[in-house]
CSV table of C-alpha atoms in Angstrom, one decimal:
chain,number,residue,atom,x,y,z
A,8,UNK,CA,-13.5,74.9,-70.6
A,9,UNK,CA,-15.1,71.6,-68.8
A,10,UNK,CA,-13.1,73.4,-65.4
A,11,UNK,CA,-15.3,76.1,-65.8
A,12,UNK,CA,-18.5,74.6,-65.4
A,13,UNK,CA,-17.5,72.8,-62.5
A,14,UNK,CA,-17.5,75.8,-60.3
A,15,UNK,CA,-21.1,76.9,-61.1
A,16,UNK,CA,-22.1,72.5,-60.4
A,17,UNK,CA,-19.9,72.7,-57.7
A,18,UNK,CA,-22.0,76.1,-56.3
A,19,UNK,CA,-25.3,74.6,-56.8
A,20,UNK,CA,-24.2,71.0,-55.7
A,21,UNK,CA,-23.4,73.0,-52.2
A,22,UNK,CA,-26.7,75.0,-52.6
A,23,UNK,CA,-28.9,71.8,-52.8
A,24,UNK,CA,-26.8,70.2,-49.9
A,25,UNK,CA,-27.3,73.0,-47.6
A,26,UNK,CA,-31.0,73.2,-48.3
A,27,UNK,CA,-31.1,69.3,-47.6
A,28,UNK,CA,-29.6,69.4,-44.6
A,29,UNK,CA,-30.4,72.9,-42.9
A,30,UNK,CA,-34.0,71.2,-41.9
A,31,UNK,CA,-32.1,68.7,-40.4
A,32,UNK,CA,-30.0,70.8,-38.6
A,33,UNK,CA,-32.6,72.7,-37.2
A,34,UNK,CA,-34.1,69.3,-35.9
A,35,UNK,CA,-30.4,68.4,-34.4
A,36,UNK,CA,-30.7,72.1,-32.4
A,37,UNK,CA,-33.8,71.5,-31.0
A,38,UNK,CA,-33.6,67.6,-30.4
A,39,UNK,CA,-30.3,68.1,-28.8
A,40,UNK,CA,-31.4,71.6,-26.6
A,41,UNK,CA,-34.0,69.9,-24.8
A,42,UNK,CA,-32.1,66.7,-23.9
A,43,UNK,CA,-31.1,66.1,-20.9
A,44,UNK,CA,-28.0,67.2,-19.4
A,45,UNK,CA,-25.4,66.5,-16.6
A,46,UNK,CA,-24.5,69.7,-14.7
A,47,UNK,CA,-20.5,70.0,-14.1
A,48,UNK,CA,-19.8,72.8,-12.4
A,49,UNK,CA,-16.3,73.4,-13.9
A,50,UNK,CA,-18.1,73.9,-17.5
A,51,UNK,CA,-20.3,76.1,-16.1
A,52,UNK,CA,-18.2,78.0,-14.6
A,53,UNK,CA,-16.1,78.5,-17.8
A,54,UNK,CA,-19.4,78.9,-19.7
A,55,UNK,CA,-20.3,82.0,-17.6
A,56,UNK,CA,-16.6,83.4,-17.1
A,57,UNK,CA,-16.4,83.1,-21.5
A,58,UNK,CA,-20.4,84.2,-22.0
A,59,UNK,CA,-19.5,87.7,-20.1
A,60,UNK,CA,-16.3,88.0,-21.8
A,61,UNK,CA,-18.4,87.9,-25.1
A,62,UNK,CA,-21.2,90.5,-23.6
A,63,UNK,CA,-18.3,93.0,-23.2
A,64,UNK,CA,-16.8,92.1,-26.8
A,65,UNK,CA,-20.9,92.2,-28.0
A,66,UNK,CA,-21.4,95.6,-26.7
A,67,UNK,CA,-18.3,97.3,-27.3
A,68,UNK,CA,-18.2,96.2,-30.9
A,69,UNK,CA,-22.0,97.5,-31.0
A,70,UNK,CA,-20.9,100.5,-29.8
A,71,UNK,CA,-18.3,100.8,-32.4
A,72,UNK,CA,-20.6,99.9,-35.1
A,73,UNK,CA,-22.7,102.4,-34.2
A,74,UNK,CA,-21.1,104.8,-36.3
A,75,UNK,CA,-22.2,103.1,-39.2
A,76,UNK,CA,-25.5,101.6,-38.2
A,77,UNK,CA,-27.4,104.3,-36.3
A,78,UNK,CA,-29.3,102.2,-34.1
A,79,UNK,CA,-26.8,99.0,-33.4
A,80,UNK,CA,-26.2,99.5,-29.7
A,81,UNK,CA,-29.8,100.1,-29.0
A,82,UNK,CA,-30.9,97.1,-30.8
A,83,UNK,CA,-28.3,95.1,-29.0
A,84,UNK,CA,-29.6,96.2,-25.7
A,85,UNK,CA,-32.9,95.1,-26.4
A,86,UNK,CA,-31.9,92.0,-27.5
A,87,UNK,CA,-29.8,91.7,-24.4
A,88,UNK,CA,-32.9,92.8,-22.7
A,89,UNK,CA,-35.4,90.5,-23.4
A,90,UNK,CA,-32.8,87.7,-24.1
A,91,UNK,CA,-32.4,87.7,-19.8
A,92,UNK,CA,-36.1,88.1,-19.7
A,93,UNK,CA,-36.3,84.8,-21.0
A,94,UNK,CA,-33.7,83.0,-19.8
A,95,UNK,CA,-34.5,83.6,-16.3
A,96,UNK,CA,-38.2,82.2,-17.5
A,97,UNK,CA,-36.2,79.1,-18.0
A,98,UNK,CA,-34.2,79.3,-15.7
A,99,UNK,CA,-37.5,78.9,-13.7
A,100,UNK,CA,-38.8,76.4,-15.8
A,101,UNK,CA,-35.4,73.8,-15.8
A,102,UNK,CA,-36.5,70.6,-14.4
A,103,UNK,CA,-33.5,69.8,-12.1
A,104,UNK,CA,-33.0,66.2,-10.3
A,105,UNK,CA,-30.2,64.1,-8.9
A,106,UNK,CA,-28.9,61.0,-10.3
A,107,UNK,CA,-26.2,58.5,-8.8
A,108,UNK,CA,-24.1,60.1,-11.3
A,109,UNK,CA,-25.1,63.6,-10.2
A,110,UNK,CA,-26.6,66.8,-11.1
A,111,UNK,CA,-28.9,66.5,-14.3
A,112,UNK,CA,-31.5,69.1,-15.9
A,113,UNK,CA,-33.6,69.4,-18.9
A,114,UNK,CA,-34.1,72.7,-20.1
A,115,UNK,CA,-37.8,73.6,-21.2
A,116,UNK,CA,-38.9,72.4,-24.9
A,117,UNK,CA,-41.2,75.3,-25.5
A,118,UNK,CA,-38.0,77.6,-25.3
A,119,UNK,CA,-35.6,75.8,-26.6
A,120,UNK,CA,-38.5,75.4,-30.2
A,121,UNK,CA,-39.5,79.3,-29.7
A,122,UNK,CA,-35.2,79.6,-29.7
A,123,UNK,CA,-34.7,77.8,-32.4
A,124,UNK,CA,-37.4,78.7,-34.7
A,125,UNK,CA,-35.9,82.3,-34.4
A,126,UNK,CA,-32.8,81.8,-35.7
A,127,UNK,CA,-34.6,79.7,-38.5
A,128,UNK,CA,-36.4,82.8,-39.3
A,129,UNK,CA,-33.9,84.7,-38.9
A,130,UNK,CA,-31.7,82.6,-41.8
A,131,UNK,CA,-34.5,82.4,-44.2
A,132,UNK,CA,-35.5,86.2,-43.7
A,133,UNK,CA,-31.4,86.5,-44.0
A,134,UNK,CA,-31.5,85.0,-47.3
A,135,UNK,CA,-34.5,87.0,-48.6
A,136,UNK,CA,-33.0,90.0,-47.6
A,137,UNK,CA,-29.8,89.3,-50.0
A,138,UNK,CA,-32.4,87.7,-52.9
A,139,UNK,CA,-33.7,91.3,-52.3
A,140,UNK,CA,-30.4,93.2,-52.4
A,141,UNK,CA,-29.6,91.6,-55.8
A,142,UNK,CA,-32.5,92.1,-57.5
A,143,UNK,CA,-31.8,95.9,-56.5
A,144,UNK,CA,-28.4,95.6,-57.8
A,145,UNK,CA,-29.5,94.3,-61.3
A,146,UNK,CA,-32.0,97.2,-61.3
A,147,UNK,CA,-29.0,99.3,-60.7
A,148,UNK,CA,-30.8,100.6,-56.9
A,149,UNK,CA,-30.3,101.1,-53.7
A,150,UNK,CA,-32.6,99.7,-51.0
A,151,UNK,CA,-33.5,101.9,-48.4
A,152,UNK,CA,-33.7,100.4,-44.8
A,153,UNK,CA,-31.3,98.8,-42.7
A,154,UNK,CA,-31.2,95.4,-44.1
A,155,UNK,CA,-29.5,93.8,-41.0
A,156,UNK,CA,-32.3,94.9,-38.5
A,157,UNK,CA,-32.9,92.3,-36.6
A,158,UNK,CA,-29.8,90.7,-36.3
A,159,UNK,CA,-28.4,92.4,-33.7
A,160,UNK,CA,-30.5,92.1,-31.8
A,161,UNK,CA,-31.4,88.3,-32.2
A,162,UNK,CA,-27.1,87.8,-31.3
A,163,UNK,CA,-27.8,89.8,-28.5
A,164,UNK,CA,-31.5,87.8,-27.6
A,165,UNK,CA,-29.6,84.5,-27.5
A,166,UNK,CA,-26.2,86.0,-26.0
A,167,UNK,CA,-28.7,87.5,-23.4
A,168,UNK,CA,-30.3,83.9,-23.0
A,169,UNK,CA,-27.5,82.2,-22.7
A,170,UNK,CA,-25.9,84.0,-20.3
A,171,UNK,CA,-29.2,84.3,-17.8
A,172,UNK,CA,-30.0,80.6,-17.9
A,173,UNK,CA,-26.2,79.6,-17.2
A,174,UNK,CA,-26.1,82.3,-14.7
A,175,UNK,CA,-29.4,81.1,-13.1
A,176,UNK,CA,-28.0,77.1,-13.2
A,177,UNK,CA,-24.7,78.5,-11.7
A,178,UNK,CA,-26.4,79.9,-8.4
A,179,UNK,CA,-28.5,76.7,-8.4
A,180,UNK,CA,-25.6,75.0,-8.2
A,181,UNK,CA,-23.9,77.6,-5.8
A,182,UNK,CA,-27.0,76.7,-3.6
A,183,UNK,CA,-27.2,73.3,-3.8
A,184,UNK,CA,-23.5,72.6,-2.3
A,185,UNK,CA,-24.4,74.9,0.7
């Protein structure tokens, strides 16, 4: 009997952990996304060459998923979409400058908080969407909706940021050795 009630303590021990440190993780993401950085051009190479390997794995699943999510594809697109949009705003925005040691930038603080106080949202409105579910389920419902909108295209805003801002610090670089 007592290892019973160690896996409902152990559950809520986890539970009161994550919500202790998922503030401070959010701090972390942002602290750490606007420090500054060196540039080496072999990591952003393989950075780009891996961030367009997943954009072909992110659409083609979306595609596939489409059978099952009417709108998946087109909410990964527009994700995509306005991901680039603002990556090339910081991309514009990067404050680049030599070092002795080289090549250093600091990406732009507004974006990197606006970044990660969407995927903050996103978790929280993650978790009230599945509070929502189960109180459906004990009510012996369905809810109506798609309760993962959103999420595709938030993957597909940060996949799309990602890969502008990395593709935008690549030709930097590109231009800077000419």
């Amino acid at each position: 009997m007592p290892w019973l009630l160690l896996l409902p303590l152990g559950l809520m021990l986890l539970l009161a952990l994550w919500l202790i440190l998922f503030p401070w993780s959010l701090w972390q993401r942002y602290h750490r996304g606007k420090a500054t950085r060196r540039v080496w051009p072999w990591q952003v190479r393989l950075n780009l060459g891996l961030l367009w390997v997943g954009l072909v794995v992110f659409l083609l699943l979306s595609a596939v998923f489409q059978i099952w999510w009417p709108h998946q594809l087109s909410q990964a697109v527009l994700g995509l979409g306005a991901g680039i949009g603002l990556g090339a705003l910081g991309v514009a925005t990067i404050r680049f400058e030599w070092r002795e040691a080289g090549l250093f930038h600091t990406p732009n603080p507004w974006l990197v908080l606006l970044l990660t106080l969407l995927v903050a949202g996103r978790i929280l409105l993650g978790l009230v969407q599945i509070f929502q579910q189960g109180l459906a389920w004990s009510r012996d419902q369905v809810l109506a909706g798609d309760l993962h909108a959103g999420l595709t295209g938030l993957a597909g805003l940060l996949l799309g940021y990602a890969l502008a801002s990395t593709w935008g610090v690549h030709r930097r670089l590109r231009r800077l050795r000419r």
